[in-house]
Short mmCIF file of C-alpha atoms in Angstrom, two decimals:
data_model
loop_
_atom_site.label_atom_id
_atom_site.label_comp_id
_atom_site.label_asym_id
_atom_site.label_seq_id
_atom_site.Cartn_x
_atom_site.Cartn_y
_atom_site.Cartn_z
CA MET A 29 102.85 92.13 83.73
CA LYS A 30 105.31 90.37 86.78
CA ILE A 31 106.86 93.51 88.17
CA THR A 32 110.14 94.09 90.41
CA PHE A 33 110.92 97.52 92.87
CA VAL A 34 114.11 97.40 94.26
CA LEU A 35 115.31 99.93 96.89
CA ALA A 36 117.49 101.38 98.92
CA ASN A 37 115.36 100.11 101.96
CA TRP A 38 111.16 99.60 102.50
CA VAL A 39 111.28 99.21 106.73
CA SER A 40 110.79 102.70 106.55
CA LEU A 41 107.97 106.24 107.04
CA LYS A 42 110.05 108.12 104.76
CA GLY A 43 107.49 109.34 102.17
CA GLY A 44 109.45 107.45 99.23
CA VAL A 45 108.61 105.18 100.47
CA ARG A 46 104.59 105.58 100.99
CA SER A 47 104.97 106.21 97.16
CA ASN A 48 106.39 103.56 96.19
CA ALA A 49 104.08 101.40 98.85
CA MET A 50 100.92 102.72 96.77
CA LEU A 51 101.70 102.19 93.63
CA ALA A 52 102.77 98.68 93.96
CA TYR A 53 99.87 98.29 96.23
CA HIS A 54 97.41 99.43 93.29
CA LEU A 55 99.98 97.47 90.60
CA GLN A 56 98.70 94.98 92.25
CA LYS A 57 95.20 95.60 92.13
CA ARG A 58 95.39 95.98 87.98
CA GLY A 59 96.58 91.87 87.91
CA HIS A 60 99.54 92.06 87.73
CA GLU A 61 102.55 90.02 89.66
CA VAL A 62 104.93 92.11 92.54
CA PHE A 63 107.76 91.32 94.07
CA VAL A 64 109.72 94.26 96.12
CA VAL A 65 113.28 94.11 97.66
CA SER A 66 115.83 96.04 99.56
CA PRO A 67 119.52 94.93 101.11
CA SER A 68 120.40 94.67 104.54
CA LYS A 69 121.83 97.23 106.19
CA PRO A 70 125.48 97.68 104.66
CA LYS A 71 128.39 96.06 107.39
CA PRO A 72 129.30 98.66 109.67
CA THR A 73 132.95 99.19 109.72
CA PHE A 74 134.79 98.39 112.77
CA ARG A 75 135.47 101.78 114.28
CA ARG A 76 131.83 102.43 114.01
CA GLN A 77 131.10 99.28 115.51
CA ALA A 78 133.72 99.63 118.04
CA GLY A 79 132.76 103.50 119.02
CA SER A 80 129.06 101.99 118.77
CA LEU A 81 130.57 99.63 121.51
CA LEU A 82 132.62 102.22 123.82
CA LYS A 83 129.85 104.22 124.03
CA GLY A 84 127.68 101.83 125.07
CA GLN A 85 125.47 101.93 122.31
CA GLY A 86 125.61 98.05 121.68
CA TRP A 87 126.66 96.05 118.65
CA VAL A 88 125.38 97.70 115.19
CA SER A 89 122.91 95.64 113.56
CA THR A 90 122.53 95.08 110.25
CA LYS A 91 118.99 94.55 110.48
CA MET A 92 116.28 96.24 109.20
CA LYS A 93 113.39 97.31 111.82
CA GLY A 94 111.00 99.44 112.53
CA PRO A 95 107.35 100.07 110.78
CA SER A 96 106.89 100.61 107.05
CA HIS A 97 104.17 101.95 104.53
CA PHE A 98 104.49 97.84 103.86
CA ASP A 99 102.85 97.55 106.52
CA GLY A 100 99.43 95.37 106.35
CA LEU A 101 99.89 95.67 102.78
CA ASP A 102 99.49 91.68 101.00
CA ILE A 103 102.84 92.68 98.61
CA PRO A 104 105.40 89.65 97.87
CA ARG A 105 108.70 91.54 99.72
CA GLN A 106 112.03 90.53 100.46
CA ILE A 107 115.16 92.64 102.94
CA LEU A 108 118.33 90.13 101.64
CA ASP A 109 120.37 88.70 104.21
CA HIS A 110 123.19 90.38 103.32
CA GLY A 111 123.85 94.06 102.21
CA PRO A 112 124.37 95.77 98.97
CA PRO A 113 124.53 95.40 95.72
CA VAL A 114 121.58 94.15 94.49
CA THR A 115 122.27 91.55 91.38
CA ASP A 116 121.35 88.58 89.58
CA ALA A 117 121.09 86.20 92.69
CA ASP A 118 118.92 88.69 95.06
CA VAL A 119 115.70 88.81 92.00
CA PRO A 120 113.25 86.12 90.34
CA ASP A 121 113.13 87.25 86.57
CA ALA A 122 110.87 89.66 85.46
CA ASP A 123 108.78 91.64 82.75
CA ILE A 124 110.29 94.83 84.29
CA VAL A 125 112.77 96.07 86.87
CA VAL A 126 112.35 99.31 89.18
CA ALA A 127 114.77 101.13 90.71
CA SER A 128 113.31 103.66 93.24
CA TRP A 129 117.01 106.21 94.89
CA TRP A 130 120.39 106.39 92.81
CA GLU A 131 122.01 103.68 94.56
CA ALA A 132 119.53 100.89 93.27
CA ALA A 133 119.12 102.43 90.40
CA GLU A 134 123.26 101.84 89.87
CA TRP A 135 122.16 97.99 91.50
CA VAL A 136 119.76 97.67 88.57
CA ALA A 137 121.78 99.16 85.69
CA ASN A 138 123.95 96.08 86.23
CA LEU A 139 121.09 92.58 86.02
CA SER A 140 120.72 90.64 83.46
CA ASP A 141 118.22 91.53 81.03
CA LYS A 142 116.04 88.33 82.07
CA LYS A 143 115.00 90.19 85.17
CA GLY A 144 113.16 92.15 83.09
CA ALA A 145 112.87 96.07 81.25
CA LYS A 146 114.89 98.58 83.23
CA ALA A 147 112.93 101.78 85.14
CA TYR A 148 114.11 104.58 87.62
CA LEU A 149 111.38 105.91 89.02
CA ILE A 150 113.02 109.38 89.97
CA ARG A 151 111.52 110.81 92.81
CA HIS A 152 115.00 113.63 93.41
CA HIS A 153 116.95 114.69 91.56
CA GLU A 154 119.43 113.31 94.17
CA VAL A 155 122.26 115.61 94.23
CA HIS A 156 122.86 117.65 98.11
CA ASP A 157 125.83 117.87 99.40
CA TYR A 158 125.92 114.57 101.66
CA LEU A 159 125.54 112.10 98.99
CA PRO A 160 128.36 111.02 96.40
CA LYS A 161 127.25 114.19 93.67
CA GLU A 162 129.50 112.60 90.84
CA ARG A 163 127.96 109.62 91.57
CA SER A 164 124.21 110.27 92.68
CA GLN A 165 124.53 112.24 89.14
CA ALA A 166 125.76 109.28 87.05
CA THR A 167 122.80 107.76 87.62
CA TYR A 168 120.40 109.90 85.81
CA SER A 169 122.09 108.76 82.15
CA LEU A 170 122.06 105.21 82.81
CA PRO A 171 120.78 103.17 79.87
CA MET A 172 116.98 103.18 81.89
CA HIS A 173 113.47 104.32 80.86
CA LYS A 174 113.11 107.89 83.67
CA ILE A 175 109.39 107.78 85.29
CA THR A 176 109.06 110.86 87.85
CA ILE A 177 106.90 112.60 89.89
CA SER A 178 106.82 115.85 89.06
CA LYS A 179 106.85 117.85 85.44
CA TRP A 180 109.51 119.80 86.80
CA LEU A 181 111.74 116.50 87.06
CA VAL A 182 110.26 115.84 83.25
CA ASP A 183 112.30 119.05 82.39
CA LEU A 184 115.35 119.44 84.05
CA MET A 185 115.84 115.30 83.00
CA ARG A 186 115.38 117.25 79.53
CA THR A 187 117.40 120.68 79.45
CA GLN A 188 119.93 118.03 81.68
CA TYR A 189 120.66 115.04 81.16
CA GLY A 190 118.82 115.80 76.87
CA ASP A 191 116.41 112.87 77.65
CA SER A 192 113.08 113.70 76.06
CA ASN A 193 111.12 110.79 77.06
CA VAL A 194 110.16 110.79 80.70
CA SER A 195 106.80 109.15 82.04
CA LEU A 196 105.62 111.35 84.23
CA VAL A 197 103.43 109.42 87.30
CA PRO A 198 103.13 111.98 90.02
CA ASN A 199 102.01 110.93 93.28
CA SER A 200 98.33 111.10 94.69
CA ALA A 201 97.38 111.30 98.40
CA ASP A 202 94.88 108.54 100.02
CA SER A 203 91.63 110.08 100.19
CA GLN A 204 91.08 106.78 102.24
CA LYS A 205 93.56 108.20 104.40
CA TYR A 206 93.53 111.93 104.50
CA TYR A 207 90.29 112.86 104.61
CA ALA A 208 88.09 116.21 106.89
CA PRO A 209 84.69 117.16 107.10
CA PRO A 210 83.64 121.21 105.60
CA ARG A 211 84.58 123.14 108.49
CA GLY A 212 84.79 126.81 108.11
CA LYS A 213 87.94 128.73 110.44
CA GLN A 214 90.29 128.08 113.46
CA HIS A 215 88.75 130.16 116.43
CA ILE A 216 92.59 130.90 117.24
CA PRO A 217 94.23 131.71 113.83
CA THR A 218 96.96 129.08 113.13
CA VAL A 219 99.08 127.50 110.74
CA GLY A 220 100.60 123.98 110.44
CA MET A 221 103.86 123.14 108.54
CA MET A 222 106.49 120.24 108.89
CA TYR A 223 109.70 120.62 110.37
CA ALA A 224 112.88 118.84 109.76
CA THR A 225 116.69 119.81 109.76
CA THR A 226 117.57 118.76 106.30
CA TYR A 227 118.44 122.20 104.74
CA TRP A 228 115.62 122.29 101.80
CA LYS A 229 113.05 121.45 103.11
CA GLY A 230 113.40 125.15 104.28
CA CYS A 231 112.51 125.28 107.35
CA ASP A 232 114.56 128.53 108.21
CA VAL A 233 112.34 130.14 105.13
CA SER A 234 108.53 128.52 107.24
CA LEU A 235 109.81 129.83 110.20
CA LYS A 236 111.18 133.84 109.24
CA ALA A 237 107.99 133.51 107.29
CA PHE A 238 105.55 132.50 110.31
CA SER A 239 107.26 135.35 112.11
CA LEU A 240 106.50 137.74 110.21
CA ALA A 241 103.31 136.92 109.65
CA ALA A 242 103.38 136.76 113.07
CA GLN A 243 103.40 140.18 113.18
CA LYS A 244 101.07 140.98 111.32
CA ILE A 245 98.66 138.61 113.63
CA PRO A 246 99.51 138.38 117.04
CA ASN A 247 97.90 135.47 118.43
CA LEU A 248 99.07 133.55 115.48
CA ARG A 249 99.10 130.19 115.96
CA LEU A 250 102.38 127.40 114.78
CA VAL A 251 101.15 123.64 114.44
CA ALA A 252 104.24 121.76 113.35
CA PHE A 253 105.23 118.14 112.92
CA GLY A 254 108.14 115.61 112.00
CA THR A 255 110.36 113.18 112.10
CA LYS A 256 112.92 114.42 114.55
CA GLU A 257 112.76 116.05 117.89
CA PRO A 258 113.06 120.42 117.44
CA SER A 259 117.24 121.31 116.81
CA PRO A 260 117.87 123.86 119.14
CA ASP A 261 119.64 125.05 116.51
CA LEU A 262 116.31 125.78 114.11
CA PRO A 263 113.98 126.28 117.19
CA LEU A 264 110.64 126.12 117.26
CA PRO A 265 108.78 129.05 118.42
CA SER A 266 107.38 129.57 121.65
CA GLY A 267 103.31 128.07 122.02
CA THR A 268 104.11 125.59 119.31
CA GLN A 269 102.00 122.67 119.37
CA PHE A 270 104.83 119.95 117.76
CA PHE A 271 103.76 116.84 117.21
CA HIS A 272 107.55 113.82 116.87
CA LYS A 273 106.93 110.88 114.34
CA PRO A 274 102.35 111.10 115.33
CA ALA A 275 100.10 108.09 114.16
CA GLN A 276 100.24 107.90 111.16
CA HIS A 277 95.75 107.95 111.53
CA THR A 278 96.25 111.16 113.59
CA ILE A 279 98.07 113.37 110.67
CA LYS A 280 95.07 113.74 109.20
CA ASP A 281 94.14 115.41 112.28
CA ILE A 282 96.76 117.90 112.15
CA TYR A 283 96.34 119.59 109.00
CA ALA A 284 92.17 119.11 108.93
CA SER A 285 93.64 121.41 112.63
CA CYS A 286 95.10 124.44 109.96
CA ASP A 287 93.89 127.71 108.58
CA VAL A 288 96.47 127.74 106.44
CA TRP A 289 99.29 124.49 105.13
CA LEU A 290 103.36 126.47 105.15
CA CYS A 291 105.63 125.39 103.24
CA GLY A 292 108.71 127.14 102.29
CA SER A 293 111.17 124.08 100.76
CA TRP A 294 114.31 125.02 98.18
CA SER A 295 113.90 122.12 96.66
CA GLU A 296 112.01 118.59 96.62
CA GLY A 297 110.80 116.16 93.97
CA PHE A 298 107.44 116.20 94.94
CA HIS A 299 105.84 117.21 98.85
CA ARG A 300 103.51 115.36 100.06
CA PRO A 301 102.30 116.91 102.57
CA PRO A 302 101.30 119.98 100.83
CA LEU A 303 98.66 117.53 99.28
CA GLU A 304 97.38 116.04 101.64
CA ALA A 305 96.68 119.02 103.79
CA MET A 306 94.18 119.38 100.15
CA ALA A 307 93.32 116.30 101.22
CA CYS A 308 92.47 117.76 104.55
CA ARG A 309 90.14 121.06 103.15
CA CYS A 310 93.72 122.97 104.19
CA PRO A 311 94.64 125.94 101.21
CA VAL A 312 98.52 125.93 100.76
CA VAL A 313 100.89 128.37 100.22
CA SER A 314 104.75 127.83 99.04
CA THR A 315 107.13 128.10 97.57
CA GLU A 316 107.90 127.13 93.92
CA VAL A 317 108.57 123.28 94.68
CA GLY A 318 107.50 120.00 93.29
CA GLY A 319 104.55 119.55 93.37
CA PRO A 320 102.52 122.48 94.26
CA ILE A 321 103.69 123.91 91.22
CA ASP A 322 101.37 121.46 89.67
CA ARG A 323 98.21 121.61 91.98
CA ILE A 324 98.05 124.71 92.70
CA GLU A 325 96.65 128.35 91.23
CA ASN A 326 97.23 131.69 92.81
CA GLY A 327 94.17 132.51 94.95
CA VAL A 328 92.01 129.21 94.31
CA ASN A 329 93.68 126.79 96.58
CA GLY A 330 96.07 128.08 98.00
CA TYR A 331 99.52 130.74 96.76
CA LEU A 332 102.83 130.44 95.06
CA VAL A 333 105.69 132.10 95.33
CA PRO A 334 109.66 132.36 94.14
CA VAL A 335 111.38 130.13 96.34
CA GLY A 336 113.86 131.85 99.50
CA ASP A 337 110.78 134.15 100.09
CA SER A 338 109.18 134.46 103.91
CA THR A 339 108.42 137.88 103.06
CA ALA A 340 105.63 136.52 100.63
CA LEU A 341 105.61 133.38 102.16
CA ALA A 342 104.26 135.79 105.35
CA LYS A 343 102.30 138.01 103.04
CA TYR A 344 99.82 135.32 101.61
CA LEU A 345 99.88 133.23 105.09
CA VAL A 346 97.93 136.53 106.17
CA GLU A 347 95.78 137.08 103.75
CA VAL A 348 94.66 133.39 103.45
CA LEU A 349 94.03 133.69 107.12
CA SER A 350 92.02 137.69 106.70
CA LEU A 351 90.16 136.19 104.12
CA PRO A 352 86.36 136.18 105.47
CA ASP A 353 84.55 132.78 106.29
CA ALA A 354 82.90 131.81 102.87
CA GLU A 355 85.88 132.33 100.78
CA TRP A 356 88.25 130.82 103.02
CA GLN A 357 85.64 128.45 102.66
CA ALA A 358 85.40 128.33 98.48
CA MET A 359 89.43 128.56 98.73
CA SER A 360 89.23 124.99 101.56
CA ASN A 361 86.69 123.38 99.04
CA ALA A 362 89.03 124.00 96.10
CA ALA A 363 92.01 122.78 97.45
CA TYR A 364 89.68 119.57 98.50
CA THR A 365 88.41 119.58 95.20
CA THR A 366 92.86 119.23 93.35
CA ALA A 367 93.32 116.87 96.12
CA THR A 368 90.59 114.31 95.12
CA SER A 369 90.91 114.54 90.91
CA TYR A 370 93.89 112.18 90.82
CA SER A 371 93.62 109.07 92.70
CA TRP A 372 96.82 106.43 93.57
CA ASP A 373 94.60 104.04 91.15
CA ASP A 374 95.01 106.99 88.70
CA ALA A 375 98.64 107.18 89.22
CA ALA A 376 99.10 103.01 89.10
CA GLU A 377 97.74 103.59 85.37
CA LEU A 378 100.00 105.69 84.67
CA CYS A 379 102.44 103.70 86.08
CA GLU A 380 101.06 101.04 84.13
CA ALA A 381 101.72 103.13 80.66
CA ALA A 382 105.18 104.09 81.18
CA PHE A 383 106.05 99.88 82.54
CA TYR A 384 105.46 99.00 78.98
CA THR A 385 107.04 101.74 77.52
CA ALA A 386 110.30 100.95 79.01
CA ILE A 387 109.85 97.63 77.75
CA GLU A 388 108.40 98.55 74.50
CA ARG A 389 111.80 101.21 74.03
CA THR A 390 113.83 98.13 76.06
CA LYS A 391 112.44 95.68 73.23
CA ARG A 392 113.45 98.73 70.34
CA GLY A 393 117.23 99.05 71.63
CA ASP A 394 117.16 102.77 72.46
CA PHE A 395 119.46 102.22 74.98
CA SER A 396 122.44 99.74 73.45
CA SER A 397 123.74 102.90 71.72
CA GLN A 398 123.50 104.19 75.64
CA MET A 399 124.83 100.36 77.59
CA ASN A 400 127.83 100.60 74.66
CA ARG A 401 128.62 104.46 75.41
CA ARG A 402 128.97 102.34 80.01
CA LEU A 403 131.36 99.21 78.11
#
């Protein structure tokens, strides 16, 4: 099968890019011909360009720069010499063409049939306040086969958009990258979390939960990492060990230094850090979002609580941290078993089946009525 991934940007260390890279690589391993394409950055407005020059920040480049989760993978890929959109002239003829972001879905929807059956790999419900919500929301009604990464997104596509034929391809945690030997509890009770200022990541909820737990465990320690330095508007507690943009090969050691991983998100498409932490034998206490809903079994490998409930998060942080060492190790090993029971090879097999479904549905004309309504 010839597969084209149309991404908004593959030069990135974001979680969605990591997941796309792993799927592309493991689909290639299964014998498929994979190609990845992204546009250059949109051309900056005159006002933005002038502002950058006046601030001494130099000329705003449209080139994609920096490390990427595709680095080191022998996957044919291209950054176009122009900004959005991606058009027929930019992609090869293929069996399937896949969008993995709402803007990319707009581009793919306008490609001709010879570019392949169209699929929309949905990694979140992208209707946030900082996006043009009417446009992003409209992409979930485009005439293409939907593939999601968590069960709540499958349910959402059915209940909100009336689509009951949606494929599920959950993310995995790479066991070659995220692993840790069996261990006991840390000498100093340690909570880990990912730091981000994006409101729906719920760091305010997590930090409040940590503060409440610290009232019960005075020597409680916090370890965190993130892509941005902590903001004065969302400060970390005194004594926090913070890792800014840690090297990829060191992230497993951060997870392994923790007794429990904390997630207080308000919303997530999947959210890989809890699963990665579990692969490193770290139990998880999380709000009921994305991947954690599908992976966490209360009292076995962690705990789930209602979204926004810092008090409940704190309660279960204390519960996990207070377990006798043998019981904590049992929960730690259960977390590891959960994370390693499903691989990227398994994900690629499911994705392959989803692509064949997209091709068959296109041949049957399942999307013709939707296309006619658009016209």
